Coordinates of C-alpha atoms and ligand atoms in Angstrom, one line a residue:
K1 CA 233.2 -114.4 -49.1
G2 CA 233.1 -118.1 -49.8
S3 CA 235.0 -121.0 -48.2
D4 CA 237.5 -120.8 -51.1
G5 CA 238.4 -117.2 -50.0
K6 CA 236.7 -115.7 -53.0
Y7 CA 234.0 -113.0 -53.1
T8 CA 231.1 -113.7 -55.3
V9 CA 230.1 -110.7 -57.5
S10 CA 227.1 -110.5 -59.8
L11 CA 228.1 -109.8 -63.4
I12 CA 225.6 -108.3 -65.8
E13 CA 227.5 -108.5 -69.1
G14 CA 225.0 -106.3 -70.9
D15 CA 224.2 -105.7 -74.5
G16 CA 226.2 -104.8 -77.6
I17 CA 229.9 -104.6 -76.7
G18 CA 229.1 -105.7 -73.1
P19 CA 230.1 -109.4 -73.4
E20 CA 233.4 -108.5 -75.1
I21 CA 234.5 -105.9 -72.5
S22 CA 233.3 -108.2 -69.7
Q23 CA 235.5 -110.9 -71.1
S24 CA 238.5 -108.6 -70.8
V25 CA 237.7 -107.9 -67.1
K26 CA 237.3 -111.6 -66.4
D27 CA 240.6 -112.5 -68.1
I28 CA 242.5 -109.7 -66.4
F29 CA 241.0 -110.5 -63.0
S30 CA 241.9 -114.2 -63.3
A31 CA 245.5 -113.4 -64.5
A32 CA 245.8 -111.0 -61.5
N33 CA 244.5 -113.7 -59.1
A34 CA 241.8 -111.3 -57.9
P35 CA 239.7 -113.2 -55.3
V36 CA 236.5 -112.7 -57.2
K37 CA 234.1 -115.3 -58.5
W38 CA 231.6 -114.1 -61.1
E39 CA 228.0 -114.9 -61.0
T40 CA 226.7 -114.0 -64.4
I41 CA 223.1 -112.8 -64.5
S42 CA 220.7 -111.5 -67.1
V43 CA 218.5 -108.5 -66.5
D44 CA 216.5 -109.0 -69.6
P45 CA 213.1 -107.6 -68.6
V46 CA 210.2 -109.8 -67.6
F47 CA 206.6 -108.8 -67.1
K48 CA 205.4 -109.0 -63.5
D49 CA 201.8 -107.9 -62.6
G50 CA 201.6 -106.3 -66.0
K51 CA 204.7 -104.2 -65.4
Q52 CA 208.2 -104.5 -66.9
S53 CA 210.7 -105.6 -64.2
I54 CA 214.0 -107.3 -63.6
P55 CA 214.0 -111.1 -63.2
D56 CA 213.7 -112.3 -59.6
D57 CA 216.8 -114.4 -59.8
A58 CA 218.9 -111.3 -60.9
I59 CA 217.5 -109.3 -58.0
A60 CA 218.2 -112.2 -55.6
S61 CA 221.8 -112.5 -56.9
I62 CA 222.6 -108.8 -56.4
T63 CA 220.9 -108.8 -53.0
R64 CA 222.9 -111.9 -51.9
N65 CA 226.3 -110.6 -53.2
Y66 CA 225.9 -106.9 -52.3
V67 CA 228.1 -106.0 -55.3
A68 CA 227.6 -106.1 -59.0
L69 CA 229.6 -105.1 -62.1
K70 CA 227.4 -104.1 -65.1
G71 CA 228.1 -103.7 -68.8
P72 CA 226.0 -101.3 -70.8
L73 CA 222.3 -102.0 -71.4
A74 CA 220.6 -100.9 -74.5
T75 CA 217.5 -98.8 -73.9
P76 CA 215.0 -98.6 -76.7
I77 CA 213.9 -95.0 -77.2
G78 CA 210.3 -94.0 -76.9
K79 CA 207.1 -95.1 -75.2
G80 CA 206.5 -98.2 -73.2
H81 CA 210.1 -99.0 -72.2
V82 CA 211.4 -98.1 -68.8
S83 CA 215.1 -97.8 -68.9
L84 CA 216.6 -100.9 -67.2
N85 CA 219.4 -98.8 -65.8
L86 CA 216.8 -96.6 -64.1
T87 CA 214.9 -99.8 -62.9
L88 CA 218.1 -101.2 -61.4
R89 CA 218.8 -97.9 -59.6
R90 CA 215.3 -97.8 -58.2
T91 CA 215.2 -101.5 -57.3
F92 CA 218.3 -101.3 -55.2
N93 CA 217.9 -97.6 -54.2
L94 CA 221.3 -96.7 -55.5
F95 CA 221.2 -93.2 -54.3
A96 CA 224.7 -91.9 -55.1
N97 CA 226.5 -92.0 -58.4
V98 CA 230.2 -91.6 -58.1
R99 CA 232.2 -90.5 -61.1
P100 CA 235.9 -89.9 -60.9
C101 CA 237.7 -88.5 -64.0
K102 CA 241.5 -88.6 -64.0
S103 CA 243.7 -87.7 -67.0
I104 CA 245.3 -90.8 -68.6
Q105 CA 248.9 -90.5 -69.4
G106 CA 249.4 -91.4 -73.0
Y107 CA 246.1 -90.1 -74.2
K108 CA 246.5 -86.5 -75.1
T109 CA 243.7 -84.1 -74.3
P110 CA 243.7 -80.3 -74.0
Y111 CA 244.5 -80.7 -70.2
D112 CA 246.8 -83.4 -68.8
N113 CA 246.1 -82.8 -65.2
V114 CA 242.4 -83.4 -64.7
D115 CA 241.4 -85.2 -61.5
T116 CA 237.8 -84.5 -60.7
V117 CA 235.5 -86.5 -58.4
L118 CA 231.8 -85.9 -58.8
I119 CA 228.9 -87.3 -56.9
R120 CA 225.4 -87.1 -58.3
E121 CA 222.1 -87.6 -56.5
N122 CA 220.8 -90.6 -58.3
T123 CA 217.1 -91.0 -57.4
E124 CA 215.1 -87.9 -57.8
G125 CA 215.4 -84.3 -59.0
E126 CA 214.6 -83.8 -62.7
Y127 CA 214.6 -87.6 -63.2
S128 CA 211.7 -88.4 -61.0
G129 CA 209.8 -89.3 -64.1
I130 CA 206.7 -87.3 -63.0
E131 CA 205.5 -85.8 -66.3
H132 CA 202.1 -85.1 -67.7
V133 CA 200.3 -83.2 -70.4
V134 CA 198.5 -80.2 -69.0
V135 CA 196.6 -79.5 -72.3
D136 CA 197.6 -80.4 -75.8
G137 CA 200.9 -78.8 -76.6
V138 CA 201.8 -78.1 -72.9
V139 CA 203.6 -80.6 -70.8
Q140 CA 204.8 -80.4 -67.2
S141 CA 207.7 -82.1 -65.7
I142 CA 208.2 -82.1 -62.0
K143 CA 211.6 -81.7 -60.3
L144 CA 211.3 -83.4 -56.9
I145 CA 213.8 -82.6 -54.2
T146 CA 213.4 -84.1 -50.8
R147 CA 215.3 -83.5 -47.6
D148 CA 215.8 -87.2 -47.1
A149 CA 217.4 -87.9 -50.5
S150 CA 219.5 -84.7 -50.3
E151 CA 220.8 -85.4 -46.8
R152 CA 221.6 -89.0 -47.8
V153 CA 223.7 -88.1 -50.8
L154 CA 225.4 -85.2 -49.1
R155 CA 226.3 -87.3 -46.1
F156 CA 227.7 -89.9 -48.5
A157 CA 229.7 -87.2 -50.2
F158 CA 231.3 -85.9 -47.0
Q159 CA 232.0 -89.5 -45.8
Y160 CA 233.5 -90.3 -49.2
A161 CA 235.7 -87.2 -49.1
Q162 CA 237.0 -88.2 -45.8
D163 CA 237.6 -91.8 -46.9
I164 CA 239.6 -90.8 -49.9
G165 CA 241.4 -88.0 -48.1
R166 CA 240.1 -85.1 -50.3
L167 CA 239.0 -82.9 -47.5
K168 CA 237.0 -80.3 -49.5
V169 CA 233.3 -80.8 -50.5
R170 CA 231.6 -78.4 -52.9
A171 CA 227.9 -78.4 -53.6
V172 CA 226.9 -77.4 -57.1
H173 CA 223.5 -75.8 -57.5
K174 CA 221.2 -73.2 -59.0
A175 CA 219.6 -72.0 -55.8
T176 CA 219.5 -68.5 -57.3
I177 CA 216.8 -69.6 -59.7
M178 CA 215.4 -72.8 -58.2
K179 CA 215.1 -71.1 -54.8
M180 CA 213.0 -73.8 -53.1
S181 CA 214.3 -77.1 -54.6
D182 CA 218.0 -76.3 -55.0
G183 CA 217.6 -74.1 -51.9
L184 CA 216.6 -77.1 -49.9
F185 CA 219.6 -79.1 -51.3
L186 CA 221.9 -76.3 -50.4
S187 CA 220.5 -75.8 -46.9
C188 CA 220.9 -79.6 -46.3
A189 CA 224.5 -79.3 -47.4
N190 CA 225.2 -76.5 -45.0
E191 CA 223.6 -78.6 -42.2
I192 CA 225.5 -81.8 -43.0
A193 CA 228.8 -79.9 -43.3
K194 CA 228.6 -79.1 -39.6
D195 CA 228.9 -82.9 -38.9
Y196 CA 232.2 -82.9 -40.7
P197 CA 234.3 -80.2 -39.2
N198 CA 237.5 -81.5 -40.7
V199 CA 236.1 -81.2 -44.3
E200 CA 236.0 -77.8 -45.8
F201 CA 232.6 -77.0 -47.5
D202 CA 231.6 -74.4 -50.0
A203 CA 229.1 -74.1 -52.9
E204 CA 229.2 -72.9 -56.5
L205 CA 226.6 -72.1 -59.1
L206 CA 226.4 -74.8 -61.9
D207 CA 227.0 -72.4 -64.8
N208 CA 230.0 -71.0 -63.1
A209 CA 231.3 -74.5 -62.3
C210 CA 231.0 -75.5 -66.0
L211 CA 232.8 -72.3 -67.2
K212 CA 235.6 -72.7 -64.6
I213 CA 236.2 -76.5 -65.1
V214 CA 236.6 -76.2 -68.9
S215 CA 238.8 -73.1 -68.5
D216 CA 241.1 -74.7 -65.9
P217 CA 240.2 -77.9 -64.2
T218 CA 243.1 -77.9 -61.7
P219 CA 241.4 -76.0 -58.9
Y220 CA 238.9 -78.9 -58.8
N221 CA 241.6 -81.5 -58.2
D222 CA 241.3 -81.3 -54.4
K223 CA 237.5 -81.3 -54.2
V224 CA 234.6 -83.7 -54.1
L225 CA 231.7 -82.1 -56.1
V226 CA 228.1 -83.1 -55.1
M227 CA 224.9 -82.1 -56.8
P228 CA 221.3 -82.9 -57.8
N229 CA 220.6 -85.5 -60.5
L230 CA 220.5 -83.6 -63.8
Y231 CA 223.4 -81.3 -63.1
G232 CA 225.5 -84.4 -62.1
D233 CA 224.5 -86.2 -65.3
I234 CA 225.6 -83.3 -67.5
L235 CA 228.7 -82.1 -65.5
S236 CA 230.1 -85.7 -65.1
D237 CA 230.0 -86.2 -68.9
M238 CA 231.6 -82.8 -69.4
C239 CA 234.4 -83.9 -67.0
A240 CA 234.6 -87.2 -69.0
G241 CA 235.2 -85.2 -72.1
L242 CA 238.1 -83.5 -70.5
I243 CA 240.0 -86.8 -70.1
G244 CA 239.2 -88.2 -73.5
G245 CA 235.6 -89.4 -73.4
L246 CA 233.2 -92.0 -72.2
G247 CA 235.4 -94.9 -73.2
L248 CA 237.7 -94.1 -70.3
T249 CA 235.3 -93.2 -67.4
P250 CA 234.1 -95.5 -64.7
S251 CA 231.3 -95.1 -62.2
G252 CA 229.8 -96.5 -59.1
N253 CA 226.2 -96.5 -58.1
I254 CA 226.1 -96.8 -54.3
G255 CA 223.2 -97.8 -52.1
D256 CA 222.8 -98.6 -48.5
E257 CA 222.9 -102.3 -49.1
C258 CA 224.1 -103.0 -52.7
S259 CA 226.3 -101.2 -55.1
I260 CA 226.6 -101.6 -58.9
F261 CA 229.7 -100.5 -60.7
E262 CA 229.4 -99.7 -64.4
A263 CA 231.1 -98.0 -67.4
V264 CA 229.5 -94.8 -68.3
H265 CA 229.3 -95.4 -72.0
G266 CA 226.5 -97.3 -73.8
S267 CA 226.3 -100.5 -75.7
A268 CA 228.1 -99.1 -78.8
P269 CA 225.9 -101.1 -81.3
D270 CA 228.0 -99.7 -84.2
I271 CA 231.1 -101.7 -83.2
A272 CA 229.5 -104.6 -81.3
G273 CA 230.8 -108.1 -82.0
K274 CA 233.9 -106.8 -84.0
G275 CA 236.4 -106.9 -81.2
L276 CA 237.0 -103.2 -81.5
A277 CA 235.6 -102.0 -78.1
N278 CA 237.8 -100.4 -75.5
P279 CA 237.2 -102.2 -72.1
T280 CA 239.1 -99.5 -70.1
A281 CA 235.9 -97.9 -68.6
L282 CA 234.5 -101.2 -67.4
L283 CA 237.9 -102.2 -66.1
L284 CA 238.3 -98.9 -64.2
S285 CA 234.8 -99.5 -62.8
S286 CA 235.9 -102.9 -61.7
I287 CA 238.8 -101.2 -59.9
M288 CA 236.4 -98.9 -58.1
M289 CA 234.5 -102.1 -57.2
L290 CA 237.6 -103.8 -55.8
Q291 CA 238.4 -100.6 -53.7
H292 CA 234.8 -100.6 -52.5
M293 CA 235.2 -104.2 -51.4
G294 CA 238.5 -103.3 -49.6
L295 CA 240.6 -105.3 -52.0
T296 CA 242.9 -102.3 -52.5
E297 CA 246.1 -104.2 -53.3
H298 CA 244.5 -106.0 -56.2
A299 CA 242.9 -102.7 -57.3
S300 CA 246.2 -100.9 -57.4
R301 CA 248.0 -103.6 -59.2
I302 CA 245.4 -104.0 -62.0
Q303 CA 245.1 -100.2 -62.3
A304 CA 248.8 -99.7 -62.6
A305 CA 248.9 -102.3 -65.4
I306 CA 246.1 -100.5 -67.3
F307 CA 247.7 -97.1 -67.0
K308 CA 251.1 -98.5 -68.1
T309 CA 249.5 -100.2 -71.1
L310 CA 247.8 -96.9 -72.1
A311 CA 250.9 -94.8 -71.5
E312 CA 253.0 -97.1 -73.6
G313 CA 250.4 -96.5 -76.3
K314 CA 251.5 -99.5 -78.4
T315 CA 248.5 -101.8 -77.8
I316 CA 245.5 -99.5 -77.6
T317 CA 242.1 -99.7 -79.2
G318 CA 240.8 -97.7 -82.2
D319 CA 238.8 -95.1 -80.1
L320 CA 242.2 -94.0 -78.7
G321 CA 243.9 -94.0 -82.0
G322 CA 245.4 -97.5 -81.9
K323 CA 244.9 -100.6 -83.9
A324 CA 244.6 -103.3 -81.1
K325 CA 241.6 -105.5 -80.8
T326 CA 239.9 -105.7 -77.4
H327 CA 241.6 -109.0 -76.5
E328 CA 245.0 -107.8 -77.6
Y329 CA 244.7 -104.8 -75.3
A330 CA 243.6 -107.1 -72.4
E331 CA 246.6 -109.4 -73.1
A332 CA 248.9 -106.3 -73.0
V333 CA 247.4 -105.3 -69.6
I334 CA 248.0 -108.9 -68.4
K335 CA 251.7 -108.7 -69.5
N336 CA 252.0 -105.5 -67.5
L337 CA 250.5 -106.9 -64.3
Ligands
NAD401 P1 227.3 -95.3 -76.9 O1 228.1 -94.9 -75.7 O2 226.9 -96.7 -76.9 O3 228.1 -95.0 -78.2 C1 228.6 -93.7 -78.5 C2 229.8 -93.8 -79.4 O4 231.0 -94.1 -78.6 C3 229.7 -94.9 -80.5 O5 230.4 -94.4 -81.7 C4 230.5 -96.0 -79.9 O6 231.1 -96.9 -80.8 C5 231.5 -95.3 -79.0 N1 231.9 -96.1 -77.8 C6 231.1 -96.3 -76.7 N2 231.8 -97.1 -75.8 C7 232.9 -97.5 -76.4 C8 234.0 -98.3 -76.0 N3 234.0 -98.9 -74.8 N4 235.0 -98.5 -76.9 C9 235.0 -97.9 -78.1 N5 234.1 -97.1 -78.5 C10 233.0 -96.9 -77.7 O7 226.1 -94.4 -76.9 P2 224.7 -94.5 -77.8 O8 225.1 -94.9 -79.2 O9 224.0 -93.2 -77.6 O10 223.9 -95.6 -77.1 C11 223.8 -97.0 -77.5 C12 222.9 -97.7 -76.6 O11 223.4 -97.8 -75.2 C13 221.5 -97.1 -76.4 O12 220.5 -98.1 -76.3 C14 221.6 -96.4 -75.0 O13 220.3 -96.3 -74.4 C15 222.5 -97.3 -74.3 N6 223.2 -96.7 -73.1 C16 223.4 -97.4 -72.0 C17 224.1 -96.9 -71.0 C18 224.3 -97.7 -69.8 O14 224.0 -98.9 -69.8 N7 224.8 -97.2 -68.7 C19 224.7 -95.6 -71.1 C20 224.5 -94.9 -72.2 C21 223.8 -95.4 -73.3

């Protein structure tokens, strides 16, 4: 917090629609007098010791500010490019990915009462990046599960459940098949649960969880789901689908020191630069960021204005069936503050 009473936050505007949706966040925050000063940084990769990495000044900015908001980063497909998103997660050891999905009034989907909270282990599992060719035509990919990383994300899930007052945690797993790896995750969950006697704990198989959530999401509205990396990646997108897609879902990547909040969607190159992007997901991510910083009043006020604008349905973007440009939607949110 600076002498002007404002908190400096690192802002990675990102690629494609990133700068347009970032502008909406900046405009709305300034209209709401949110005590946030943005420090815009670029994470365009540089080469250090022959390896692709994030520029030092970007790392220094996030380390100094503890909190960053990030627009989407385009990841070229194929060899030789490490995903910058992955690099950021690794650099700052952002071990937990928090993905809430709550139905948005005014945007009709098959269910209007979805309210899931999912926490995904963010550093290992199937995404450890340990792959090799055994012989031509045979590749091996290693799923790494450690007690340390499992305990860390599970402890975070229980603590988070307590903080938000959802006193039920459910671990999602496939320990019936992955007996050792998911088995370790599950046994860690049972152990950590003992430290949180006021939080109810149970476990569910991933396939069953998928079937149940799409059949009726309401039994999940009082739980925090926690799971290994790949399951969390897929299940969180499935939940996003239940509330109307990736244009509406925020996320937080939480580490011990720093945290980075980001929209779940990509850089949408097909609509970039046309003023058609929906900034809601990045806005809701910035709300999660404000809550994380303890600025709950500002968070609630901006969130209420967003939900009101969406519920009115007059000034919404094309992906939600409206005709508004990105800046027109932002102006409507500002009017509703
Ligand atoms: P995408 O999410 O960018 O786009 C998928 C579809 O959704 C497109 O039709 C797009 O126009 C639409 N869309 C996405 N966000 C929108 C928004 N806010 N408003 C309105 N419409 C929106 O996915 P993609 O096309 O698979 O990926 C494009 C690039 O983004 C790739 O380089 C990919 O690697 C990258 N990506 C980055 C992240 C991230 O930074 N977290 C996440 C996913 C994809």
